[in-house]
PDB file of C-alpha atoms and ligand atoms in Angstrom:
ATOM      1  CA  UNK A  14       0.000   0.000   0.000  1.00 88.00           C
ATOM      2  CA  UNK A  15       1.069   3.611  -0.527  1.00 93.00           C
ATOM      3  CA  UNK A  16      -0.328   6.907   0.710  1.00 96.00           C
ATOM      4  CA  UNK A  17      -1.421   9.910  -1.316  1.00 97.00           C
ATOM      5  CA  UNK A  18      -1.880  13.329   0.298  1.00 97.00           C
ATOM      6  CA  UNK A  19      -4.599  15.583  -1.098  1.00 98.00           C
ATOM      7  CA  UNK A  20      -4.642  19.263  -0.186  1.00 98.00           C
ATOM      8  CA  UNK A  21      -5.434  22.756  -1.464  1.00 98.00           C
ATOM      9  CA  UNK A  22      -6.282  26.231  -0.263  1.00 97.00           C
ATOM     10  CA  UNK A  23      -9.617  27.452   1.060  1.00 97.00           C
ATOM     11  CA  UNK A  24     -12.212  27.087  -1.756  1.00 98.00           C
ATOM     12  CA  UNK A  25      -9.642  25.886  -4.304  1.00 98.00           C
ATOM     13  CA  UNK A  26     -11.752  22.760  -4.874  1.00 98.00           C
ATOM     14  CA  UNK A  27     -10.230  20.106  -2.596  1.00 97.00           C
ATOM     15  CA  UNK A  28     -13.632  18.826  -1.392  1.00 97.00           C
ATOM     16  CA  UNK A  29     -14.868  18.723  -4.978  1.00 97.00           C
ATOM     17  CA  UNK A  30     -11.898  16.589  -6.050  1.00 98.00           C
ATOM     18  CA  UNK A  31     -12.138  14.440  -2.920  1.00 98.00           C
ATOM     19  CA  UNK A  32     -15.822  13.662  -3.691  1.00 97.00           C
ATOM     20  CA  UNK A  33     -14.965  12.804  -7.293  1.00 97.00           C
ATOM     21  CA  UNK A  34     -12.247  10.398  -6.115  1.00 97.00           C
ATOM     22  CA  UNK A  35     -14.693   8.769  -3.656  1.00 97.00           C
ATOM     23  CA  UNK A  36     -17.238   8.355  -6.454  1.00 97.00           C
ATOM     24  CA  UNK A  37     -14.560   6.490  -8.416  1.00 97.00           C
ATOM     25  CA  UNK A  38     -14.180   4.105  -5.471  1.00 96.00           C
ATOM     26  CA  UNK A  39     -10.957   5.511  -4.002  1.00 96.00           C
ATOM     27  CA  UNK A  40     -10.504   5.042  -0.272  1.00 97.00           C
ATOM     28  CA  UNK A  41     -10.350   8.578   1.147  1.00 98.00           C
ATOM     29  CA  UNK A  42      -9.688   9.488   4.773  1.00 98.00           C
ATOM     30  CA  UNK A  43     -10.894  13.005   5.508  1.00 97.00           C
ATOM     31  CA  UNK A  44      -8.774  14.639   8.233  1.00 95.00           C
ATOM     32  CA  UNK A  45     -11.611  17.060   9.090  1.00 94.00           C
ATOM     33  CA  UNK A  46     -14.011  14.172   9.726  1.00 96.00           C
ATOM     34  CA  UNK A  47     -11.365  12.431  11.854  1.00 97.00           C
ATOM     35  CA  UNK A  48     -10.721  15.691  13.755  1.00 95.00           C
ATOM     36  CA  UNK A  49     -14.422  15.885  14.647  1.00 95.00           C
ATOM     37  CA  UNK A  50     -14.552  12.218  15.605  1.00 96.00           C
ATOM     38  CA  UNK A  51     -11.651  12.359  18.083  1.00 96.00           C
ATOM     39  CA  UNK A  52     -13.313  15.121  20.128  1.00 96.00           C
ATOM     40  CA  UNK A  53     -16.668  13.385  20.462  1.00 96.00           C
ATOM     41  CA  UNK A  54     -18.020  13.407  24.033  1.00 95.00           C
ATOM     42  CA  UNK A  55     -16.151  11.163  26.469  1.00 89.00           C
ATOM     43  CA  UNK A  56     -13.230  10.493  24.109  1.00 95.00           C
ATOM     44  CA  UNK A  57      -9.743  11.005  25.680  1.00 95.00           C
ATOM     45  CA  UNK A  58      -9.195  14.255  23.719  1.00 96.00           C
ATOM     46  CA  UNK A  59     -12.646  15.553  24.744  1.00 97.00           C
ATOM     47  CA  UNK A  60     -11.873  15.005  28.425  1.00 96.00           C
ATOM     48  CA  UNK A  61      -8.513  16.763  28.152  1.00 96.00           C
ATOM     49  CA  UNK A  62     -10.011  19.718  26.269  1.00 97.00           C
ATOM     50  CA  UNK A  63     -12.722  20.186  28.916  1.00 96.00           C
ATOM     51  CA  UNK A  64     -10.085  19.858  31.633  1.00 96.00           C
ATOM     52  CA  UNK A  65      -7.913  22.605  30.109  1.00 96.00           C
ATOM     53  CA  UNK A  66     -10.483  24.941  28.524  1.00 95.00           C
ATOM     54  CA  UNK A  67     -13.382  24.566  30.972  1.00 95.00           C
ATOM     55  CA  UNK A  68     -17.004  23.550  30.551  1.00 94.00           C
ATOM     56  CA  UNK A  69     -17.830  26.929  29.007  1.00 94.00           C
ATOM     57  CA  UNK A  70     -16.597  25.656  25.649  1.00 94.00           C
ATOM     58  CA  UNK A  71     -19.384  23.046  25.619  1.00 95.00           C
ATOM     59  CA  UNK A  72     -22.705  23.268  23.814  1.00 95.00           C
ATOM     60  CA  UNK A  73     -25.924  22.446  25.679  1.00 94.00           C
ATOM     61  CA  UNK A  74     -25.872  18.882  24.343  1.00 94.00           C
ATOM     62  CA  UNK A  75     -22.388  18.339  25.805  1.00 94.00           C
ATOM     63  CA  UNK A  76     -20.524  18.490  22.509  1.00 95.00           C
ATOM     64  CA  UNK A  77     -17.580  20.845  22.041  1.00 95.00           C
ATOM     65  CA  UNK A  78     -18.541  24.214  20.602  1.00 95.00           C
ATOM     66  CA  UNK A  79     -15.979  24.256  17.800  1.00 91.00           C
ATOM     67  CA  UNK A  80     -16.735  27.856  16.924  1.00 90.00           C
ATOM     68  CA  UNK A  81     -16.096  29.030  20.474  1.00 92.00           C
ATOM     69  CA  UNK A  82     -12.932  26.981  20.714  1.00 93.00           C
ATOM     70  CA  UNK A  83     -11.866  28.368  17.337  1.00 89.00           C
ATOM     71  CA  UNK A  84     -12.274  31.938  18.616  1.00 90.00           C
ATOM     72  CA  UNK A  85     -10.224  31.176  21.740  1.00 92.00           C
ATOM     73  CA  UNK A  86      -7.285  29.687  19.868  1.00 90.00           C
ATOM     74  CA  UNK A  87      -7.450  32.326  17.135  1.00 83.00           C
ATOM     75  CA  UNK A  88      -6.384  35.004  19.622  1.00 84.00           C
ATOM     76  CA  UNK A  89      -3.964  32.885  21.652  1.00 90.00           C
ATOM     77  CA  UNK A  90      -1.074  31.016  19.986  1.00 91.00           C
ATOM     78  CA  UNK A  91      -0.313  29.274  23.291  1.00 94.00           C
ATOM     79  CA  UNK A  92      -3.820  27.882  23.575  1.00 94.00           C
ATOM     80  CA  UNK A  93      -3.680  26.843  19.937  1.00 92.00           C
ATOM     81  CA  UNK A  94      -0.482  24.938  20.702  1.00 93.00           C
ATOM     82  CA  UNK A  95      -2.120  23.313  23.712  1.00 95.00           C
ATOM     83  CA  UNK A  96      -5.184  22.281  21.705  1.00 95.00           C
ATOM     84  CA  UNK A  97      -3.002  20.889  18.916  1.00 92.00           C
ATOM     85  CA  UNK A  98      -0.925  18.920  21.416  1.00 94.00           C
ATOM     86  CA  UNK A  99      -4.162  17.302  22.629  1.00 96.00           C
ATOM     87  CA  UNK A 100      -5.841  16.640  19.297  1.00 94.00           C
ATOM     88  CA  UNK A 101      -2.997  15.914  16.850  1.00 91.00           C
ATOM     89  CA  UNK A 102      -1.783  12.643  18.437  1.00 93.00           C
ATOM     90  CA  UNK A 103      -5.391  11.397  18.552  1.00 95.00           C
ATOM     91  CA  UNK A 104      -6.007  12.415  14.938  1.00 94.00           C
ATOM     92  CA  UNK A 105      -2.852  10.623  13.802  1.00 92.00           C
ATOM     93  CA  UNK A 106      -3.762   7.494  15.806  1.00 95.00           C
ATOM     94  CA  UNK A 107      -7.244   7.390  14.290  1.00 96.00           C
ATOM     95  CA  UNK A 108      -5.901   7.964  10.776  1.00 95.00           C
ATOM     96  CA  UNK A 109      -3.345   5.198  11.270  1.00 95.00           C
ATOM     97  CA  UNK A 110      -6.143   2.861  12.441  1.00 97.00           C
ATOM     98  CA  UNK A 111      -8.195   3.619   9.341  1.00 97.00           C
ATOM     99  CA  UNK A 112      -5.158   3.202   7.040  1.00 96.00           C
ATOM    100  CA  UNK A 113      -4.407  -0.159   8.650  1.00 95.00           C
ATOM    101  CA  UNK A 114      -7.996  -1.279   8.075  1.00 97.00           C
ATOM    102  CA  UNK A 115      -7.765  -0.392   4.382  1.00 95.00           C
ATOM    103  CA  UNK A 116      -4.411  -2.192   4.204  1.00 92.00           C
ATOM    104  CA  UNK A 117      -5.884  -5.333   5.748  1.00 93.00           C
ATOM    105  CA  UNK A 118      -8.783  -5.154   3.295  1.00 94.00           C
ATOM    106  CA  UNK A 119      -6.225  -5.290   0.471  1.00 91.00           C
ATOM    107  CA  UNK A 120      -6.420  -1.720  -0.836  1.00 93.00           C
ATOM    108  CA  UNK A 121      -3.364  -0.670  -2.822  1.00 92.00           C
ATOM    109  CA  UNK A 122      -3.398   2.983  -1.759  1.00 95.00           C
ATOM    110  CA  UNK A 123      -5.284   5.420   0.442  1.00 97.00           C
ATOM    111  CA  UNK A 124      -5.889   9.112  -0.181  1.00 98.00           C
ATOM    112  CA  UNK A 125      -5.461  11.342   2.863  1.00 97.00           C
ATOM    113  CA  UNK A 126      -7.515  14.505   2.495  1.00 97.00           C
ATOM    114  CA  UNK A 127      -5.654  16.979   4.713  1.00 95.00           C
ATOM    115  CA  UNK A 128      -6.236  20.754   4.473  1.00 93.00           C
ATOM    116  CA  UNK A 129      -3.010  21.711   6.314  1.00 91.00           C
ATOM    117  CA  UNK A 130      -0.782  19.029   4.814  1.00 94.00           C
ATOM    118  CA  UNK A 131       2.106  21.359   3.971  1.00 95.00           C
ATOM    119  CA  UNK A 132       1.631  23.647   6.967  1.00 91.00           C
ATOM    120  CA  UNK A 133       2.084  20.949   9.610  1.00 84.00           C
ATOM    121  CA  UNK A 134       4.291  18.681   7.457  1.00 83.00           C
ATOM    122  CA  UNK A 135       3.879  15.855   9.954  1.00 82.00           C
ATOM    123  CA  UNK A 136       2.490  13.436   7.382  1.00 87.00           C
ATOM    124  CA  UNK A 137       4.448  14.358   4.288  1.00 90.00           C
ATOM    125  CA  UNK A 138       7.318  11.923   4.905  1.00 92.00           C
ATOM    126  CA  UNK A 139       4.858   9.006   4.764  1.00 92.00           C
ATOM    127  CA  UNK A 140       3.376  10.037   1.441  1.00 95.00           C
ATOM    128  CA  UNK A 141       4.366   8.650  -1.930  1.00 94.00           C
ATOM    129  CA  UNK A 142       2.425  11.343  -3.819  1.00 96.00           C
ATOM    130  CA  UNK A 143       1.084  14.770  -2.891  1.00 97.00           C
ATOM    131  CA  UNK A 144      -1.749  16.314  -4.870  1.00 98.00           C
ATOM    132  CA  UNK A 145      -2.639  20.009  -4.720  1.00 98.00           C
ATOM    133  CA  UNK A 146      -5.949  21.284  -6.049  1.00 98.00           C
ATOM    134  CA  UNK A 147      -5.115  24.669  -7.494  1.00 98.00           C
ATOM    135  CA  UNK A 148      -7.122  27.534  -8.954  1.00 97.00           C
ATOM    136  CA  UNK A 149      -6.090  31.055  -9.867  1.00 97.00           C
ATOM    137  CA  UNK A 150      -6.414  33.763  -7.156  1.00 97.00           C
ATOM    138  CA  UNK A 151      -9.392  35.583  -8.728  1.00 98.00           C
ATOM    139  CA  UNK A 152     -11.365  32.334  -9.100  1.00 98.00           C
ATOM    140  CA  UNK A 153     -10.513  31.269  -5.552  1.00 98.00           C
ATOM    141  CA  UNK A 154     -11.703  34.623  -4.195  1.00 98.00           C
ATOM    142  CA  UNK A 155     -14.994  34.639  -6.076  1.00 98.00           C
ATOM    143  CA  UNK A 156     -15.767  30.960  -5.254  1.00 98.00           C
ATOM    144  CA  UNK A 157     -15.026  31.557  -1.581  1.00 98.00           C
ATOM    145  CA  UNK A 158     -17.231  34.673  -1.459  1.00 98.00           C
ATOM    146  CA  UNK A 159     -20.046  32.811  -3.146  1.00 98.00           C
ATOM    147  CA  UNK A 160     -19.792  29.569  -1.148  1.00 97.00           C
ATOM    148  CA  UNK A 161     -19.461  31.153   2.306  1.00 97.00           C
ATOM    149  CA  UNK A 162     -21.425  34.376   1.675  1.00 97.00           C
ATOM    150  CA  UNK A 163     -18.407  36.561   2.523  1.00 96.00           C
ATOM    151  CA  UNK A 164     -17.520  40.106   1.531  1.00 97.00           C
ATOM    152  CA  UNK A 165     -14.410  40.553  -0.608  1.00 97.00           C
ATOM    153  CA  UNK A 166     -12.494  41.836   2.410  1.00 97.00           C
ATOM    154  CA  UNK A 167     -13.466  38.868   4.598  1.00 96.00           C
ATOM    155  CA  UNK A 168     -12.603  36.400   1.868  1.00 97.00           C
ATOM    156  CA  UNK A 169      -9.227  38.052   1.224  1.00 97.00           C
ATOM    157  CA  UNK A 170      -8.494  37.889   4.938  1.00 95.00           C
ATOM    158  CA  UNK A 171      -9.167  34.130   5.070  1.00 94.00           C
ATOM    159  CA  UNK A 172      -7.081  33.444   2.006  1.00 96.00           C
ATOM    160  CA  UNK A 173      -4.304  35.686   3.355  1.00 95.00           C
ATOM    161  CA  UNK A 174      -4.190  33.699   6.621  1.00 90.00           C
ATOM    162  CA  UNK A 175      -3.165  30.534   4.742  1.00 93.00           C
ATOM    163  CA  UNK A 176       0.052  29.412   3.103  1.00 96.00           C
ATOM    164  CA  UNK A 177      -0.099  30.830  -0.455  1.00 96.00           C
ATOM    165  CA  UNK A 178      -1.663  28.331  -2.848  1.00 97.00           C
ATOM    166  CA  UNK A 179       1.148  28.942  -5.339  1.00 97.00           C
ATOM    167  CA  UNK A 180       3.644  27.808  -2.714  1.00 97.00           C
ATOM    168  CA  UNK A 181       1.645  24.627  -2.083  1.00 97.00           C
ATOM    169  CA  UNK A 182       1.523  24.007  -5.817  1.00 97.00           C
ATOM    170  CA  UNK A 183       5.331  24.170  -5.882  1.00 97.00           C
ATOM    171  CA  UNK A 184       5.582  21.546  -3.149  1.00 96.00           C
ATOM    172  CA  UNK A 185       3.203  19.026  -4.722  1.00 97.00           C
ATOM    173  CA  UNK A 186       4.148  16.074  -6.891  1.00 96.00           C
ATOM    174  CA  UNK A 187       0.855  16.392  -8.791  1.00 97.00           C
ATOM    175  CA  UNK A 188      -1.367  19.424  -9.479  1.00 98.00           C
ATOM    176  CA  UNK A 189      -5.050  19.449 -10.379  1.00 98.00           C
ATOM    177  CA  UNK A 190      -5.831  22.726 -12.098  1.00 98.00           C
ATOM    178  CA  UNK A 191      -9.362  23.672 -11.036  1.00 98.00           C
ATOM    179  CA  UNK A 192      -9.715  27.164 -12.492  1.00 98.00           C
ATOM    180  CA  UNK A 193     -11.877  25.870 -15.322  1.00 98.00           C
ATOM    181  CA  UNK A 194     -15.084  23.861 -15.496  1.00 97.00           C
ATOM    182  CA  UNK A 195     -16.018  20.934 -13.253  1.00 97.00           C
ATOM    183  CA  UNK A 196     -15.822  18.678 -16.332  1.00 97.00           C
ATOM    184  CA  UNK A 197     -12.258  19.766 -16.984  1.00 98.00           C
ATOM    185  CA  UNK A 198     -11.368  18.987 -13.362  1.00 98.00           C
ATOM    186  CA  UNK A 199     -13.146  15.646 -13.577  1.00 98.00           C
ATOM    187  CA  UNK A 200     -11.039  14.682 -16.591  1.00 98.00           C
ATOM    188  CA  UNK A 201      -7.876  15.415 -14.588  1.00 98.00           C
ATOM    189  CA  UNK A 202      -9.220  13.405 -11.643  1.00 98.00           C
ATOM    190  CA  UNK A 203      -9.857  10.477 -13.990  1.00 98.00           C
ATOM    191  CA  UNK A 204      -6.242  10.669 -15.195  1.00 97.00           C
ATOM    192  CA  UNK A 205      -4.969  10.775 -11.602  1.00 97.00           C
ATOM    193  CA  UNK A 206      -7.197   7.827 -10.694  1.00 97.00           C
ATOM    194  CA  UNK A 207      -5.825   5.765 -13.584  1.00 96.00           C
ATOM    195  CA  UNK A 208      -2.266   6.634 -12.574  1.00 95.00           C
ATOM    196  CA  UNK A 209      -2.897   5.525  -8.972  1.00 95.00           C
ATOM    197  CA  UNK A 210      -4.704   2.350 -10.028  1.00 94.00           C
ATOM    198  CA  UNK A 211      -1.913   1.400 -12.427  1.00 91.00           C
ATOM    199  CA  UNK A 212       0.881   2.144  -9.965  1.00 87.00           C
ATOM    200  CA  UNK A 213       2.915  -0.762  -8.660  1.00 77.00           C
ATOM    201  CA  UNK A 214       4.224   1.202  -5.684  1.00 75.00           C
ATOM    202  CA  UNK A 215       1.929  -0.732  -3.341  1.00 69.00           C
ATOM    203  CA  UNK A 216       4.072  -3.835  -3.977  1.00 69.00           C
ATOM    204  CA  UNK A 217       6.996  -2.427  -1.974  1.00 73.00           C
ATOM    205  CA  UNK A 218       5.033  -2.201   1.289  1.00 70.00           C
ATOM    206  CA  UNK A 219       3.235  -5.469   0.584  1.00 70.00           C
ATOM    207  CA  UNK A 220       6.583  -7.214   0.026  1.00 76.00           C
ATOM    208  CA  UNK A 221       7.920  -5.748   3.283  1.00 78.00           C
ATOM    209  CA  UNK A 222       4.785  -6.929   5.131  1.00 75.00           C
ATOM    210  CA  UNK A 223       5.033 -10.429   3.628  1.00 78.00           C
ATOM    211  CA  UNK A 224       8.761 -10.604   4.487  1.00 82.00           C
ATOM    212  CA  UNK A 225       8.047  -9.453   8.054  1.00 84.00           C
ATOM    213  CA  UNK A 226       5.265 -12.038   8.510  1.00 83.00           C
ATOM    214  CA  UNK A 227       7.439 -14.778   6.967  1.00 84.00           C
ATOM    215  CA  UNK A 228      10.347 -13.767   9.216  1.00 87.00           C
ATOM    216  CA  UNK A 229       8.197 -13.829  12.334  1.00 86.00           C
ATOM    217  CA  UNK A 230       6.671 -17.157  11.263  1.00 85.00           C
ATOM    218  CA  UNK A 231      10.168 -18.640  10.757  1.00 85.00           C
ATOM    219  CA  UNK A 232      11.283 -17.375  14.140  1.00 85.00           C
ATOM    220  CA  UNK A 233       8.207 -18.905  15.751  1.00 83.00           C
ATOM    221  CA  UNK A 234       8.816 -22.285  14.069  1.00 83.00           C
ATOM    222  CA  UNK A 235      12.483 -22.305  15.097  1.00 84.00           C
ATOM    223  CA  UNK A 236      11.499 -21.551  18.698  1.00 85.00           C
ATOM    224  CA  UNK A 237       8.880 -24.327  18.695  1.00 83.00           C
ATOM    225  CA  UNK A 238      11.433 -26.807  17.263  1.00 84.00           C
ATOM    226  CA  UNK A 239      13.995 -25.861  19.893  1.00 83.00           C
ATOM    227  CA  UNK A 240      11.439 -26.258  22.670  1.00 81.00           C
ATOM    228  CA  UNK A 241      10.234 -29.646  21.350  1.00 81.00           C
ATOM    229  CA  UNK A 242      13.719 -31.160  20.746  1.00 78.00           C
TER     230      UNK A 242
HETATM  231  P1  ADP B 259     -12.385  23.483  -0.791  1.00 53.54           P
HETATM  232  O1  ADP B 259     -12.798  22.117  -0.310  1.00 53.54           O
HETATM  233  O2  ADP B 259     -11.012  23.484  -1.371  1.00 53.54           O
HETATM  234  O3  ADP B 259     -12.559  24.546   0.242  1.00 53.54           O
HETATM  235  P2  ADP B 259     -14.698  23.310  -2.561  1.00 53.54           P
HETATM  236  O4  ADP B 259     -14.505  22.007  -3.225  1.00 53.54           O
HETATM  237  O5  ADP B 259     -15.732  23.405  -1.489  1.00 53.54           O
HETATM  238  O6  ADP B 259     -13.309  23.900  -2.033  1.00 53.54           O
HETATM  239  O7  ADP B 259     -14.990  24.374  -3.704  1.00 53.54           O
HETATM  240  C1  ADP B 259     -15.270  25.739  -3.384  1.00 53.54           C
HETATM  241  C2  ADP B 259     -16.541  26.186  -4.086  1.00 53.54           C
HETATM  242  O8  ADP B 259     -16.300  26.249  -5.484  1.00 53.54           O
HETATM  243  C3  ADP B 259     -17.721  25.252  -3.891  1.00 53.54           C
HETATM  244  O9  ADP B 259     -18.903  25.995  -3.810  1.00 53.54           O
HETATM  245  C4  ADP B 259     -17.696  24.400  -5.152  1.00 53.54           C
HETATM  246  O10 ADP B 259     -18.977  23.902  -5.476  1.00 53.54           O
HETATM  247  C5  ADP B 259     -17.185  25.384  -6.180  1.00 53.54           C
HETATM  248  N1  ADP B 259     -16.376  24.772  -7.247  1.00 53.54           N
HETATM  249  C6  ADP B 259     -15.351  23.901  -7.091  1.00 53.54           C
HETATM  250  N2  ADP B 259     -14.803  23.587  -8.275  1.00 53.54           N
HETATM  251  C7  ADP B 259     -15.502  24.261  -9.220  1.00 53.54           C
HETATM  252  C8  ADP B 259     -15.421  24.356 -10.655  1.00 53.54           C
HETATM  253  N3  ADP B 259     -14.498  23.702 -11.340  1.00 53.54           N
HETATM  254  N4  ADP B 259     -16.307  25.146 -11.276  1.00 53.54           N
HETATM  255  C9  ADP B 259     -17.238  25.847 -10.585  1.00 53.54           C
HETATM  256  N5  ADP B 259     -17.371  25.810  -9.240  1.00 53.54           N
HETATM  257  C10 ADP B 259     -16.509  25.037  -8.555  1.00 53.54           C
END
């Protein structure tokens, strides 16, 4: 198995591409979904967050008020660091669990949909390919304003708070150009899908896994023989 990182900038079209890949049958792990899952009530991360941030960050139904928490960490880098130190290990554990499940089911690759892939850089060393969904700045701005109902100033502020999309494009091994029509993007997604399906890179990890299992099996047999003789 090999891992493919999928990322982009706000409103560049990452979710659109991710959905198209899922429709083609690709296994996709969405880091945002995982991030929500690991802070569900009574999970270890949930308990730690309540312990450090207080019960005032909870909604009436006991769930974490993500908006409130977002506002707190927005104005305090220290609190952001604290929150990340609580959630990131849990997110990585859960992602690893899901990757392992796909591996055991025999999938050749898994796509990791991670908005801040190049900002945190924690995962990049495990990835065989990185895909950036790119669109030109004017298109990104207008799509963001339209999707989230933002003024031009608000949208520019959100885009400005991220790593420039051009920079991400430079770091990727594969770029999907999403400034044009959805059909044009879909054609590129189809090409990427074919490339991933045809890739033999999964064989490396599978061979390592088979060798490891065979090695352990041999060791076990030798031990049994020694004990019996
Ligand atoms: P992201 O996940 O990167 O934030 P989205 O996939 O949500 O971005 O796309 C942002 C907005 O632009 C959405 O409203 C989406 O429907 C729209 N969109 C994405 N790609 C295209 C395209 N090729 N043509 C027209 N609209 C698009």
